[in-house]
PDB file of C-alpha atoms in Angstrom:
ATOM      1  CA  UNK A 201      -0.164  -0.099  -0.059  1.00  0.00           C
ATOM      2  CA  UNK A 202       2.528   2.373   1.156  1.00  0.00           C
ATOM      3  CA  UNK A 203       4.293   1.827  -2.550  1.00  0.00           C
ATOM      4  CA  UNK A 204       1.356   2.829  -4.203  1.00  0.00           C
ATOM      5  CA  UNK A 205       0.932   5.969  -2.239  1.00  0.00           C
ATOM      6  CA  UNK A 206       4.798   6.925  -2.973  1.00  0.00           C
ATOM      7  CA  UNK A 207       4.221   6.028  -6.547  1.00  0.00           C
ATOM      8  CA  UNK A 208       1.489   7.801  -6.871  1.00  0.00           C
ATOM      9  CA  UNK A 209       2.651  11.006  -5.044  1.00  0.00           C
ATOM     10  CA  UNK A 210       5.779  10.855  -7.449  1.00  0.00           C
ATOM     11  CA  UNK A 211       3.993  10.619 -10.310  1.00  0.00           C
ATOM     12  CA  UNK A 212       1.775  13.734  -9.536  1.00  0.00           C
ATOM     13  CA  UNK A 213       5.176  15.439  -8.557  1.00  0.00           C
ATOM     14  CA  UNK A 214       6.324  14.737 -11.971  1.00  0.00           C
ATOM     15  CA  UNK A 215       3.350  15.771 -13.814  1.00  0.00           C
ATOM     16  CA  UNK A 216       3.533  19.024 -12.061  1.00  0.00           C
ATOM     17  CA  UNK A 217       6.947  19.748 -12.796  1.00  0.00           C
ATOM     18  CA  UNK A 218       6.042  18.888 -16.581  1.00  0.00           C
ATOM     19  CA  UNK A 219       3.037  21.364 -16.892  1.00  0.00           C
ATOM     20  CA  UNK A 220       5.136  24.172 -14.892  1.00  0.00           C
ATOM     21  CA  UNK A 221       8.030  23.862 -17.578  1.00  0.00           C
ATOM     22  CA  UNK A 222       5.850  23.843 -20.506  1.00  0.00           C
ATOM     23  CA  UNK A 223       3.833  26.462 -19.654  1.00  0.00           C
ATOM     24  CA  UNK A 224       3.040  29.101 -22.680  1.00  0.00           C
ATOM     25  CA  UNK A 225       4.270  32.522 -22.437  1.00  0.00           C
ATOM     26  CA  UNK A 226       2.189  35.098 -24.205  1.00  0.00           C
ATOM     27  CA  UNK A 227       4.883  37.403 -25.852  1.00  0.00           C
ATOM     28  CA  UNK A 228       2.500  40.136 -25.903  1.00  0.00           C
ATOM     29  CA  UNK A 229       2.714  40.605 -22.083  1.00  0.00           C
ATOM     30  CA  UNK A 230       6.733  40.613 -22.435  1.00  0.00           C
ATOM     31  CA  UNK A 231       8.636  43.829 -21.897  1.00  0.00           C
ATOM     32  CA  UNK A 232       9.723  45.454 -24.999  1.00  0.00           C
ATOM     33  CA  UNK A 233      12.242  47.983 -25.622  1.00  0.00           C
ATOM     34  CA  UNK A 234      11.416  51.680 -26.774  1.00  0.00           C
ATOM     35  CA  UNK A 235      11.970  52.156 -30.346  1.00  0.00           C
ATOM     36  CA  UNK A 236      13.727  55.264 -31.997  1.00  0.00           C
ATOM     37  CA  UNK A 237      12.036  55.382 -35.796  1.00  0.00           C
ATOM     38  CA  UNK A 238      14.348  56.293 -38.972  1.00  0.00           C
ATOM     39  CA  UNK A 239      12.759  57.448 -42.047  1.00  0.00           C
ATOM     40  CA  UNK A 240      14.568  58.060 -45.375  1.00  0.00           C
ATOM     41  CA  UNK A 241      16.889  60.698 -44.294  1.00  0.00           C
ATOM     42  CA  UNK A 242      15.844  61.528 -40.502  1.00  0.00           C
ATOM     43  CA  UNK A 243      14.834  59.644 -37.151  1.00  0.00           C
ATOM     44  CA  UNK A 244      11.363  60.216 -36.977  1.00  0.00           C
ATOM     45  CA  UNK A 245      11.589  59.747 -33.455  1.00  0.00           C
ATOM     46  CA  UNK A 246      14.707  61.879 -32.553  1.00  0.00           C
ATOM     47  CA  UNK A 247      14.506  62.792 -28.927  1.00  0.00           C
ATOM     48  CA  UNK A 248      13.412  59.991 -26.423  1.00  0.00           C
ATOM     49  CA  UNK A 249      13.539  59.070 -23.039  1.00  0.00           C
ATOM     50  CA  UNK A 250      14.134  55.940 -21.453  1.00  0.00           C
ATOM     51  CA  UNK A 251      14.878  54.504 -17.976  1.00  0.00           C
ATOM     52  CA  UNK A 252      18.204  53.473 -16.473  1.00  0.00           C
ATOM     53  CA  UNK A 253      19.068  49.502 -17.447  1.00  0.00           C
ATOM     54  CA  UNK A 254      16.615  49.902 -20.776  1.00  0.00           C
ATOM     55  CA  UNK A 255      17.892  49.371 -24.009  1.00  0.00           C
ATOM     56  CA  UNK A 256      16.421  50.717 -27.229  1.00  0.00           C
ATOM     57  CA  UNK A 257      15.550  49.380 -30.791  1.00  0.00           C
ATOM     58  CA  UNK A 258      16.609  51.340 -33.978  1.00  0.00           C
ATOM     59  CA  UNK A 259      13.931  50.717 -36.249  1.00  0.00           C
ATOM     60  CA  UNK A 260      14.749  51.678 -40.043  1.00  0.00           C
ATOM     61  CA  UNK A 261      11.061  51.797 -41.491  1.00  0.00           C
ATOM     62  CA  UNK A 262      12.148  52.435 -45.190  1.00  0.00           C
ATOM     63  CA  UNK A 263      14.608  50.494 -47.652  1.00  0.00           C
ATOM     64  CA  UNK A 264      17.223  53.369 -47.206  1.00  0.00           C
ATOM     65  CA  UNK A 265      20.700  52.659 -45.758  1.00  0.00           C
ATOM     66  CA  UNK A 266      22.072  54.080 -42.564  1.00  0.00           C
ATOM     67  CA  UNK A 267      24.935  54.139 -40.381  1.00  0.00           C
ATOM     68  CA  UNK A 268      24.513  54.911 -36.869  1.00  0.00           C
ATOM     69  CA  UNK A 269      27.608  55.737 -34.411  1.00  0.00           C
ATOM     70  CA  UNK A 270      28.098  57.963 -31.371  1.00  0.00           C
ATOM     71  CA  UNK A 271      28.118  61.838 -31.839  1.00  0.00           C
ATOM     72  CA  UNK A 272      25.866  64.345 -33.715  1.00  0.00           C
ATOM     73  CA  UNK A 273      25.757  67.059 -36.233  1.00  0.00           C
ATOM     74  CA  UNK A 274      25.933  70.509 -34.411  1.00  0.00           C
ATOM     75  CA  UNK A 275      23.681  73.531 -35.706  1.00  0.00           C
ATOM     76  CA  UNK A 276      26.273  74.158 -38.240  1.00  0.00           C
ATOM     77  CA  UNK A 277      26.137  70.702 -39.616  1.00  0.00           C
ATOM     78  CA  UNK A 278      29.598  69.967 -38.203  1.00  0.00           C
ATOM     79  CA  UNK A 279      30.118  66.364 -36.651  1.00  0.00           C
ATOM     80  CA  UNK A 280      30.994  66.646 -32.722  1.00  0.00           C
ATOM     81  CA  UNK A 281      31.822  63.706 -30.765  1.00  0.00           C
ATOM     82  CA  UNK A 282      31.379  64.466 -27.273  1.00  0.00           C
ATOM     83  CA  UNK A 283      33.060  62.851 -24.483  1.00  0.00           C
ATOM     84  CA  UNK A 284      30.028  60.378 -23.175  1.00  0.00           C
ATOM     85  CA  UNK A 285      31.832  57.556 -21.639  1.00  0.00           C
ATOM     86  CA  UNK A 286      28.822  56.227 -20.018  1.00  0.00           C
ATOM     87  CA  UNK A 287      26.868  55.717 -23.471  1.00  0.00           C
ATOM     88  CA  UNK A 288      26.708  52.494 -24.963  1.00  0.00           C
ATOM     89  CA  UNK A 289      29.593  53.061 -27.475  1.00  0.00           C
ATOM     90  CA  UNK A 290      28.260  51.558 -30.647  1.00  0.00           C
ATOM     91  CA  UNK A 291      31.262  51.835 -32.946  1.00  0.00           C
ATOM     92  CA  UNK A 292      29.103  51.814 -36.253  1.00  0.00           C
ATOM     93  CA  UNK A 293      25.751  50.117 -36.893  1.00  0.00           C
ATOM     94  CA  UNK A 294      24.594  49.694 -40.391  1.00  0.00           C
ATOM     95  CA  UNK A 295      21.181  49.354 -41.627  1.00  0.00           C
ATOM     96  CA  UNK A 296      20.312  48.082 -45.287  1.00  0.00           C
ATOM     97  CA  UNK A 297      16.700  49.107 -44.823  1.00  0.00           C
ATOM     98  CA  UNK A 298      13.794  47.801 -42.866  1.00  0.00           C
ATOM     99  CA  UNK A 299      15.676  46.209 -39.978  1.00  0.00           C
ATOM    100  CA  UNK A 300      16.112  46.810 -36.922  1.00  0.00           C
ATOM    101  CA  UNK A 301      18.981  46.829 -34.040  1.00  0.00           C
ATOM    102  CA  UNK A 302      19.152  47.097 -30.428  1.00  0.00           C
ATOM    103  CA  UNK A 303      21.416  49.459 -28.722  1.00  0.00           C
ATOM    104  CA  UNK A 304      22.228  49.365 -24.624  1.00  0.00           C
ATOM    105  CA  UNK A 305      21.370  48.766 -22.043  1.00  0.00           C
ATOM    106  CA  UNK A 306      21.873  52.593 -20.924  1.00  0.00           C
ATOM    107  CA  UNK A 307      23.241  52.049 -17.357  1.00  0.00           C
ATOM    108  CA  UNK A 308      23.750  55.590 -16.466  1.00  0.00           C
ATOM    109  CA  UNK A 309      21.499  58.815 -16.088  1.00  0.00           C
ATOM    110  CA  UNK A 310      22.198  61.197 -18.615  1.00  0.00           C
ATOM    111  CA  UNK A 311      21.853  62.596 -22.315  1.00  0.00           C
ATOM    112  CA  UNK A 312      23.620  60.429 -24.914  1.00  0.00           C
ATOM    113  CA  UNK A 313      23.989  61.309 -28.635  1.00  0.00           C
ATOM    114  CA  UNK A 314      23.637  59.158 -32.061  1.00  0.00           C
ATOM    115  CA  UNK A 315      23.868  60.373 -35.562  1.00  0.00           C
ATOM    116  CA  UNK A 316      23.861  58.984 -38.971  1.00  0.00           C
ATOM    117  CA  UNK A 317      26.920  59.137 -40.886  1.00  0.00           C
ATOM    118  CA  UNK A 318      25.138  59.031 -44.279  1.00  0.00           C
ATOM    119  CA  UNK A 319      22.645  61.570 -43.666  1.00  0.00           C
ATOM    120  CA  UNK A 320      23.777  65.476 -42.643  1.00  0.00           C
ATOM    121  CA  UNK A 321      21.575  66.386 -39.578  1.00  0.00           C
ATOM    122  CA  UNK A 322      20.326  63.128 -38.794  1.00  0.00           C
ATOM    123  CA  UNK A 323      20.732  62.843 -35.050  1.00  0.00           C
ATOM    124  CA  UNK A 324      18.918  61.029 -32.122  1.00  0.00           C
ATOM    125  CA  UNK A 325      19.116  62.300 -28.471  1.00  0.00           C
ATOM    126  CA  UNK A 326      18.536  59.774 -25.674  1.00  0.00           C
ATOM    127  CA  UNK A 327      17.518  61.043 -22.449  1.00  0.00           C
ATOM    128  CA  UNK A 328      18.061  58.364 -19.816  1.00  0.00           C
ATOM    129  CA  UNK A 329      16.248  59.057 -16.152  1.00  0.00           C
ATOM    130  CA  UNK A 330      17.002  56.967 -12.857  1.00  0.00           C
TER     131      UNK A 330
END
């Protein structure tokens, strides 16, 4: 009798573990990165705020290529590369059109700049809050 009871309890335990491991997760409920949208020659979203620890998705909404890197174009069109040691240093990210890439996480509060080396005055400013 005791063997049957132990076997039954063991079987219930295995089924519980199996069902817990195979649960279905609704992907729409998972947190998503904020998106910075890019058009043909400008950021559609050119100024955005994120929370410390978040990453952002750069989304090329058209078939135009972009090359994104740290820095910005100033008012005269000159490239500025300010010292932003806490910004995610991305090197260069190439977009071929209609694609998405992630930068981050942004682990320090502050303002961080990115620009497209192909399109003059295509700037993105990210405000990171605590």
